[in-house]
mmCIF file of C-alpha atoms in Angstrom:
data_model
loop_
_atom_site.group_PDB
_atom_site.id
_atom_site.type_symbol
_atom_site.label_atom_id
_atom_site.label_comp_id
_atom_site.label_asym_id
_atom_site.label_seq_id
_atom_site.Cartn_x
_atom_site.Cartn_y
_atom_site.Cartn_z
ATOM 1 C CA UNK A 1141 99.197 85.548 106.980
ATOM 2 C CA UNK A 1142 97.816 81.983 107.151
ATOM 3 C CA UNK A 1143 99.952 78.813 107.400
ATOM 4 C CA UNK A 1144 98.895 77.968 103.970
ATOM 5 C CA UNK A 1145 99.640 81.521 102.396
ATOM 6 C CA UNK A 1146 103.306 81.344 104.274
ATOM 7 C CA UNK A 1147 104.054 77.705 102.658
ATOM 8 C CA UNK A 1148 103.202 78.859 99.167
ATOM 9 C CA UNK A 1149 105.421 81.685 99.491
ATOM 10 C CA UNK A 1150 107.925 79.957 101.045
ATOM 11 C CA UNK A 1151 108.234 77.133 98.248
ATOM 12 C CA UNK A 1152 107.913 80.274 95.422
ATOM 13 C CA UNK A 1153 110.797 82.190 97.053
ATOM 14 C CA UNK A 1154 113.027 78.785 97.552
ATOM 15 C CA UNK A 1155 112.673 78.010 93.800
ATOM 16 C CA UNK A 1156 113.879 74.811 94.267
ATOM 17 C CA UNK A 1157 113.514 72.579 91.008
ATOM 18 C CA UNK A 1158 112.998 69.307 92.751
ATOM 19 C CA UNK A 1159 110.781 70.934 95.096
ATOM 20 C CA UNK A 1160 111.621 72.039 98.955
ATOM 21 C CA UNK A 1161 111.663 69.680 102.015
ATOM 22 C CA UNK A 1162 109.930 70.638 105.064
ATOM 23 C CA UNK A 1163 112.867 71.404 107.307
ATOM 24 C CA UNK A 1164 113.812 73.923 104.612
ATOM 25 C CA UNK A 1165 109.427 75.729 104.507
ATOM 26 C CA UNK A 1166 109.539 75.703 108.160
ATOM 27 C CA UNK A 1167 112.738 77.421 108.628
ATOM 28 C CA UNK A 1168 112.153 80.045 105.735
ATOM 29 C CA UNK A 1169 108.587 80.533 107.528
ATOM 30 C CA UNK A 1170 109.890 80.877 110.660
ATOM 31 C CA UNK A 1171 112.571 83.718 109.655
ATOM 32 C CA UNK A 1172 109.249 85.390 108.364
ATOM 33 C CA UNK A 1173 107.240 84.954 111.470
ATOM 34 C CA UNK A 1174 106.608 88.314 113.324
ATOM 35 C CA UNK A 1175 108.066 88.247 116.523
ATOM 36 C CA UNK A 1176 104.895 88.775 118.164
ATOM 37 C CA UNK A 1177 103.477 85.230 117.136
ATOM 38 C CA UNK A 1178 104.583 82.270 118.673
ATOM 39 C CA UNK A 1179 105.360 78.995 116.311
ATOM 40 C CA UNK A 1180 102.550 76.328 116.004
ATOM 41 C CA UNK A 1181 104.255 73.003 114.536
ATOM 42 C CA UNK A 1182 100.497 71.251 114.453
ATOM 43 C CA UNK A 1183 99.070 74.121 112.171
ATOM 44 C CA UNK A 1184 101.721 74.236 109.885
ATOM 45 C CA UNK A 1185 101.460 70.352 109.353
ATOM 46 C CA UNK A 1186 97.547 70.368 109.093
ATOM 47 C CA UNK A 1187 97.839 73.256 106.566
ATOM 48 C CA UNK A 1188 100.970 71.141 104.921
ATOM 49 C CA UNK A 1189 98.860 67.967 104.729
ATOM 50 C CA UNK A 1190 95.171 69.930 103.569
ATOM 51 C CA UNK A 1191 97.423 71.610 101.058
ATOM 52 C CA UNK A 1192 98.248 68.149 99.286
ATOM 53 C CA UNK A 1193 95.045 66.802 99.751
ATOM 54 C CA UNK A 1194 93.283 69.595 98.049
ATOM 55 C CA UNK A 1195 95.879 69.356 95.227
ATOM 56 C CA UNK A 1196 97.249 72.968 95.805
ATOM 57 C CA UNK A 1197 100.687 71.352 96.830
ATOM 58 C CA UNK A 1198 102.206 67.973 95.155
ATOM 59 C CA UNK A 1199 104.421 65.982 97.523
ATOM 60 C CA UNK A 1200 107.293 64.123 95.797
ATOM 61 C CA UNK A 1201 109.903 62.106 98.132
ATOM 62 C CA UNK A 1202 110.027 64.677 100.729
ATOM 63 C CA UNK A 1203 109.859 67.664 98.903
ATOM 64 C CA UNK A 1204 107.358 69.546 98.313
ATOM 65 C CA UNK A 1205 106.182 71.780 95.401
ATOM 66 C CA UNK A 1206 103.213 73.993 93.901
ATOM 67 C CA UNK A 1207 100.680 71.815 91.485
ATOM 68 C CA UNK A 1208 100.603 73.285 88.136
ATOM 69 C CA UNK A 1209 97.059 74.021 88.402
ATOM 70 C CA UNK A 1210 97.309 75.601 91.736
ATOM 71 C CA UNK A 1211 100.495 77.940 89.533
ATOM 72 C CA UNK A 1212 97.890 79.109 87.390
ATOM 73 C CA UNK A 1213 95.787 80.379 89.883
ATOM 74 C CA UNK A 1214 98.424 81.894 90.802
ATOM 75 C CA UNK A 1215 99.392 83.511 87.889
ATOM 76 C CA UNK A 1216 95.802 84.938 87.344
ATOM 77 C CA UNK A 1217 95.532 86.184 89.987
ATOM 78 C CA UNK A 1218 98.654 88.083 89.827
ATOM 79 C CA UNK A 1219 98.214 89.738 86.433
ATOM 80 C CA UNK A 1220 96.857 93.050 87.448
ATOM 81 C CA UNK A 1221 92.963 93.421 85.668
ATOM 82 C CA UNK A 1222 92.861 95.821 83.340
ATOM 83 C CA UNK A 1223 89.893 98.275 83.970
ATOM 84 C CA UNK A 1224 88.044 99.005 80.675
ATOM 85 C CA UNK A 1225 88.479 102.691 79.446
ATOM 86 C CA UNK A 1226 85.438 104.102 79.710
ATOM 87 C CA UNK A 1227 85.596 106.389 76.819
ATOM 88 C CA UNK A 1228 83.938 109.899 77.785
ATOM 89 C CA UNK A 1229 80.656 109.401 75.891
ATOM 90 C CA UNK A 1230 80.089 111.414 72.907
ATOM 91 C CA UNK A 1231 76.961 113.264 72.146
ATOM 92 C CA UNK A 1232 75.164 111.067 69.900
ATOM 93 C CA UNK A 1233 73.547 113.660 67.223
ATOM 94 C CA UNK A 1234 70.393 113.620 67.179
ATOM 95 C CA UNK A 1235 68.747 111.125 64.068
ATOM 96 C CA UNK A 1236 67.092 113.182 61.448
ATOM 97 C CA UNK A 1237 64.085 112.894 60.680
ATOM 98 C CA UNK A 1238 63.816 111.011 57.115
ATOM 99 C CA UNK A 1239 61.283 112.824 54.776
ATOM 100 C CA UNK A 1240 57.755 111.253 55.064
ATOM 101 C CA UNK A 1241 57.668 108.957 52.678
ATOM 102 C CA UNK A 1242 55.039 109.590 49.646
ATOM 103 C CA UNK A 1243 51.843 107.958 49.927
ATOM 104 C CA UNK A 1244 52.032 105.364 47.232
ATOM 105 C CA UNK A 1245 50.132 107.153 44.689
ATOM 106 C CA UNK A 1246 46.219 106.522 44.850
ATOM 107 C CA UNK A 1247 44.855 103.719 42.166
ATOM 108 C CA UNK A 1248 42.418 105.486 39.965
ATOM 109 C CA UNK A 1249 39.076 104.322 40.652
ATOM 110 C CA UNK A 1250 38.069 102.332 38.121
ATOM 111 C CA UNK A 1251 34.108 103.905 36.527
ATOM 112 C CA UNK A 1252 31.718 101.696 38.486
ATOM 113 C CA UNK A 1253 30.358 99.129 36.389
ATOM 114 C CA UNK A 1254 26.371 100.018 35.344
ATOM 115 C CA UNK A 1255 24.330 97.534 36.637
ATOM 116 C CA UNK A 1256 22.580 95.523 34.259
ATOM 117 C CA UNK A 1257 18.896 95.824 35.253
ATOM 118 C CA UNK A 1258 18.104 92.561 35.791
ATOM 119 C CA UNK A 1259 14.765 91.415 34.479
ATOM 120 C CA UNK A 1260 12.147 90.008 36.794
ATOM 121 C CA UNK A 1261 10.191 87.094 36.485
ATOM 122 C CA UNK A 1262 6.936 87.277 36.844
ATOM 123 C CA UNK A 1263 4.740 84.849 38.021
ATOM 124 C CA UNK A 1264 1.982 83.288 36.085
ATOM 125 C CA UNK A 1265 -0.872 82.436 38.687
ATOM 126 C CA UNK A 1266 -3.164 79.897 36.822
ATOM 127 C CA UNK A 1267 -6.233 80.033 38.038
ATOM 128 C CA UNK A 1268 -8.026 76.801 38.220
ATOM 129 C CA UNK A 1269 -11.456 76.450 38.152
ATOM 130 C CA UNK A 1270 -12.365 74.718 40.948
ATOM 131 C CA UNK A 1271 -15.312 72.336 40.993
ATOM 132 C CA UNK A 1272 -18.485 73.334 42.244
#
């Protein structure tokens, strides 16, 4: 467990309204310490002082407490996700087939209009007489 993680904790289980002093997170964290690790005063401070600075922890007087922001993040995190039932698919019937619809019925042809022969012109060709 990081310094950090063990001052969190150690302010949520002190639940002190005004917020707990540092005598009081270093003694709870150092009942907590395994007895295999040995006590470093300069981490805990560091982590104490980055934990302020990064707005996770709000220092008021001498006391110490969690920012409500940094509770919320908290509280997120804790609330267990809820996996999404994955209902067991059902066999999706198979669409059927509409009837084909009808051919819009066919426009009677209309007779074909005659053609009107058309006249032709014809051409007169004048002659002219030419001059001999």
């Amino acid at each position: 467990m990081s310094y950090k993680e063990g001052i969190v904790k150690a302010i949520t289980d002190l639940k002190d309204r005004t917020g707990s002093s540092m005598q009081a997170i270093k003694k709870h964290m150092q009942a907590a310490l395994p007895s295999d690790k040995k006590w470093a005063n300069t981490t805990f401070l560091t982590a104490l002082k980055t934990g302020v600075a990064s707005g996770d922890i709000v220092k008021i007087k001498g006391s110490y407490k969690l920012s409500p922001e940094f509770k919320k993040k908290l509280a997120d995190a804790a609330k267990p996700k809820k996996p999404k039932k994955v209902a067991p698919k059902k066999k999706v019937a198979p669409k059927k087939k509409s009837a084909p619809k009808k051919k819009a019925a066919p426009k009677k042809k209309s007779a074909p209009k005659k053609k009107v022969p058309t006249q032709k012109k014809t051409v007169k060709k004048s002659t002219k007489k030419s001059k001999k």
